[in-house]
Amino acid sequence: ATVYAPARDGEGTLFWMARPTAEPAPEPDADAYIEKQRSRDPDLWVVEIEDREGRHFLTEAVR
């Protein structure tokens, strides 16, 4: 699983970062990352996308 989190560069431009690592993580690791973030932000939104081709459909840059 790959989790993407929003971030901003030094100029304020929005991009997405793969978390917890740049490579797809085992599902339990991705779930643990999400739960850790949820403990910091109870209003966290999580959208799960299942795509056979592994597309994320994000329109901003992914780094």
Tab-separated table of N, CA and C in Angstrom:
chain	number	residue	atom	x	y	z
A	1	ALA	N	0.849	-1.176	0.000
A	1	ALA	CA	0.000	0.000	0.000
A	1	ALA	C	0.890	1.234	0.000
A	2	THR	N	0.422	2.267	-0.636
A	2	THR	CA	1.124	3.541	-0.621
A	2	THR	C	0.198	4.590	-0.039
A	3	VAL	N	0.690	5.324	0.937
A	3	VAL	CA	-0.061	6.407	1.560
A	3	VAL	C	0.573	7.711	1.089
A	4	TYR	N	-0.245	8.635	0.613
A	4	TYR	CA	0.247	9.938	0.179
A	4	TYR	C	-0.224	10.997	1.164
A	5	ALA	N	0.693	11.874	1.557
A	5	ALA	CA	0.372	12.961	2.484
A	5	ALA	C	0.698	14.289	1.810
A	6	PRO	N	-0.151	15.306	2.019
A	6	PRO	CA	0.125	16.606	1.404
A	6	PRO	C	1.308	17.295	2.081
A	7	ALA	N	2.039	18.057	1.287
A	7	ALA	CA	3.173	18.836	1.795
A	7	ALA	C	3.310	20.077	0.926
A	8	ARG	N	4.103	21.011	1.373
A	8	ARG	CA	4.375	22.227	0.591
A	8	ARG	C	5.881	22.422	0.500
A	9	ASP	N	6.325	22.881	-0.665
A	9	ASP	CA	7.747	23.159	-0.823
A	9	ASP	C	8.065	24.552	-0.290
A	10	GLY	N	9.303	24.990	-0.427
A	10	GLY	CA	9.740	26.270	0.097
A	10	GLY	C	9.021	27.462	-0.498
A	11	GLU	N	8.404	27.273	-1.671
A	11	GLU	CA	7.661	28.353	-2.326
A	11	GLU	C	6.165	28.271	-2.052
A	12	GLY	N	5.758	27.275	-1.252
A	12	GLY	CA	4.350	27.133	-0.905
A	12	GLY	C	3.532	26.301	-1.869
A	13	THR	N	4.196	25.666	-2.842
A	13	THR	CA	3.488	24.849	-3.822
A	13	THR	C	3.127	23.494	-3.219
A	14	LEU	N	1.871	23.104	-3.376
A	14	LEU	CA	1.399	21.826	-2.854
A	14	LEU	C	1.946	20.672	-3.674
A	15	PHE	N	2.392	19.629	-2.981
A	15	PHE	CA	2.748	18.370	-3.630
A	15	PHE	C	2.400	17.246	-2.665
A	16	TRP	N	2.491	16.021	-3.124
A	16	TRP	CA	2.167	14.860	-2.306
A	16	TRP	C	3.432	14.043	-2.082
A	17	MET	N	3.590	13.547	-0.862
A	17	MET	CA	4.731	12.703	-0.513
A	17	MET	C	4.227	11.315	-0.159
A	18	ALA	N	4.915	10.301	-0.683
A	18	ALA	CA	4.576	8.927	-0.328
A	18	ALA	C	5.073	8.666	1.088
A	19	ARG	N	4.220	8.092	1.909
A	19	ARG	CA	4.536	7.802	3.303
A	19	ARG	C	4.137	6.375	3.649
A	20	PRO	N	4.686	5.688	4.570
A	20	PRO	CA	5.836	6.073	5.368
A	20	PRO	C	7.157	6.000	4.597
A	21	THR	N	7.168	5.375	3.415
A	21	THR	CA	8.360	5.340	2.561
A	21	THR	C	7.933	5.593	1.128
A	22	ALA	N	8.900	5.828	0.259
A	22	ALA	CA	8.590	6.077	-1.151
A	22	ALA	C	8.113	4.810	-1.855
A	23	GLU	N	8.497	3.658	-1.344
A	23	GLU	CA	8.082	2.381	-1.929
A	23	GLU	C	6.786	1.911	-1.275
A	24	PRO	N	5.978	1.144	-2.000
A	24	PRO	CA	4.774	0.591	-1.366
A	24	PRO	C	5.149	-0.186	-0.098
A	25	ALA	N	4.357	0.005	0.940
A	25	ALA	CA	4.614	-0.627	2.236
A	25	ALA	C	3.625	-1.767	2.462
A	26	PRO	N	3.989	-2.719	3.308
A	26	PRO	CA	3.014	-3.744	3.688
A	26	PRO	C	1.783	-3.070	4.311
A	27	GLU	N	0.631	-3.637	4.083
A	27	GLU	CA	-0.627	-3.054	4.575
A	27	GLU	C	-0.585	-2.708	6.064
A	28	PRO	N	-0.052	-3.589	6.940
A	28	PRO	CA	-0.003	-3.229	8.369
A	28	PRO	C	0.840	-1.981	8.642
A	29	ASP	N	1.919	-1.779	7.886
A	29	ASP	CA	2.749	-0.581	8.069
A	29	ASP	C	1.996	0.670	7.639
A	30	ALA	N	1.279	0.585	6.522
A	30	ALA	CA	0.480	1.721	6.053
A	30	ALA	C	-0.615	2.042	7.068
A	31	ASP	N	-1.280	1.011	7.582
A	31	ASP	CA	-2.328	1.222	8.585
A	31	ASP	C	-1.761	1.867	9.850
A	32	ALA	N	-0.583	1.423	10.278
A	32	ALA	CA	0.043	1.992	11.477
A	32	ALA	C	0.375	3.464	11.257
A	33	TYR	N	0.857	3.808	10.066
A	33	TYR	CA	1.161	5.212	9.758
A	33	TYR	C	-0.111	6.052	9.833
A	34	ILE	N	-1.193	5.549	9.250
A	34	ILE	CA	-2.463	6.287	9.261
A	34	ILE	C	-2.959	6.473	10.691
A	35	GLU	N	-2.890	5.434	11.507
A	35	GLU	CA	-3.343	5.545	12.897
A	35	GLU	C	-2.504	6.551	13.679
A	36	LYS	N	-1.198	6.577	13.433
A	36	LYS	CA	-0.337	7.552	14.104
A	36	LYS	C	-0.741	8.970	13.709
A	37	GLN	N	-1.014	9.186	12.425
A	37	GLN	CA	-1.431	10.508	11.966
A	37	GLN	C	-2.801	10.875	12.528
A	38	ARG	N	-3.687	9.887	12.622
A	38	ARG	CA	-5.030	10.136	13.162
A	38	ARG	C	-4.965	10.554	14.628
A	39	SER	N	-3.994	10.029	15.371
A	39	SER	CA	-3.859	10.421	16.779
A	39	SER	C	-3.438	11.887	16.899
A	40	ARG	N	-2.756	12.407	15.890
A	40	ARG	CA	-2.352	13.820	15.872
A	40	ARG	C	-3.437	14.719	15.301
A	41	ASP	N	-4.230	14.171	14.387
A	41	ASP	CA	-5.250	14.959	13.687
A	41	ASP	C	-6.542	14.153	13.621
A	42	PRO	N	-7.440	14.303	14.606
A	42	PRO	CA	-8.671	13.508	14.626
A	42	PRO	C	-9.613	13.821	13.464
A	43	ASP	N	-9.362	14.903	12.739
A	43	ASP	CA	-10.191	15.261	11.586
A	43	ASP	C	-9.556	14.786	10.277
A	44	LEU	N	-8.604	13.880	10.364
A	44	LEU	CA	-7.891	13.356	9.202
A	44	LEU	C	-8.848	12.673	8.233
A	45	TRP	N	-8.682	12.958	6.959
A	45	TRP	CA	-9.468	12.291	5.922
A	45	TRP	C	-8.582	11.250	5.253
A	46	VAL	N	-9.114	10.057	5.076
A	46	VAL	CA	-8.399	8.982	4.390
A	46	VAL	C	-9.285	8.502	3.254
A	47	VAL	N	-8.716	8.471	2.049
A	47	VAL	CA	-9.436	7.984	0.872
A	47	VAL	C	-8.659	6.787	0.341
A	48	GLU	N	-9.320	5.656	0.238
A	48	GLU	CA	-8.665	4.459	-0.278
A	48	GLU	C	-9.045	4.278	-1.742
A	49	ILE	N	-8.028	4.117	-2.576
A	49	ILE	CA	-8.247	3.902	-4.008
A	49	ILE	C	-7.659	2.549	-4.369
A	50	GLU	N	-8.467	1.715	-4.967
A	50	GLU	CA	-7.988	0.429	-5.453
A	50	GLU	C	-8.028	0.482	-6.968
A	51	ASP	N	-6.856	0.445	-7.589
A	51	ASP	CA	-6.749	0.532	-9.034
A	51	ASP	C	-5.821	-0.577	-9.517
A	52	ARG	N	-6.263	-1.354	-10.451
A	52	ARG	CA	-5.465	-2.485	-10.941
A	52	ARG	C	-4.130	-2.052	-11.523
A	53	GLU	N	-4.062	-0.821	-12.015
A	53	GLU	CA	-2.823	-0.325	-12.615
A	53	GLU	C	-1.981	0.477	-11.623
A	54	GLY	N	-2.433	0.586	-10.377
A	54	GLY	CA	-1.675	1.274	-9.347
A	54	GLY	C	-1.675	2.786	-9.457
A	55	ARG	N	-2.634	3.345	-10.175
A	55	ARG	CA	-2.701	4.804	-10.326
A	55	ARG	C	-3.248	5.435	-9.049
A	56	HIS	N	-2.797	6.659	-8.764
A	56	HIS	CA	-3.259	7.360	-7.565
A	56	HIS	C	-4.260	8.463	-7.893
A	57	PHE	N	-4.305	8.944	-9.118
A	57	PHE	CA	-5.252	9.967	-9.576
A	57	PHE	C	-5.054	11.329	-8.911
A	58	LEU	N	-3.887	11.583	-8.341
A	58	LEU	CA	-3.581	12.901	-7.785
A	58	LEU	C	-3.205	13.830	-8.933
A	59	THR	N	-3.648	15.076	-8.864
A	59	THR	CA	-3.358	16.010	-9.950
A	59	THR	C	-2.127	16.869	-9.667
A	60	GLU	N	-1.723	16.984	-8.404
A	60	GLU	CA	-0.518	17.724	-8.062
A	60	GLU	C	0.692	16.791	-8.173
A	61	ALA	N	1.881	17.368	-8.110
A	61	ALA	CA	3.114	16.585	-8.200
A	61	ALA	C	3.206	15.590	-7.045
A	62	VAL	N	3.814	14.445	-7.315
A	62	VAL	CA	4.083	13.437	-6.293
A	62	VAL	C	5.595	13.293	-6.209
A	63	ARG	N	6.132	13.478	-5.010
A	63	ARG	CA	7.595	13.393	-4.818
A	63	ARG	C	7.935	12.336	-3.800
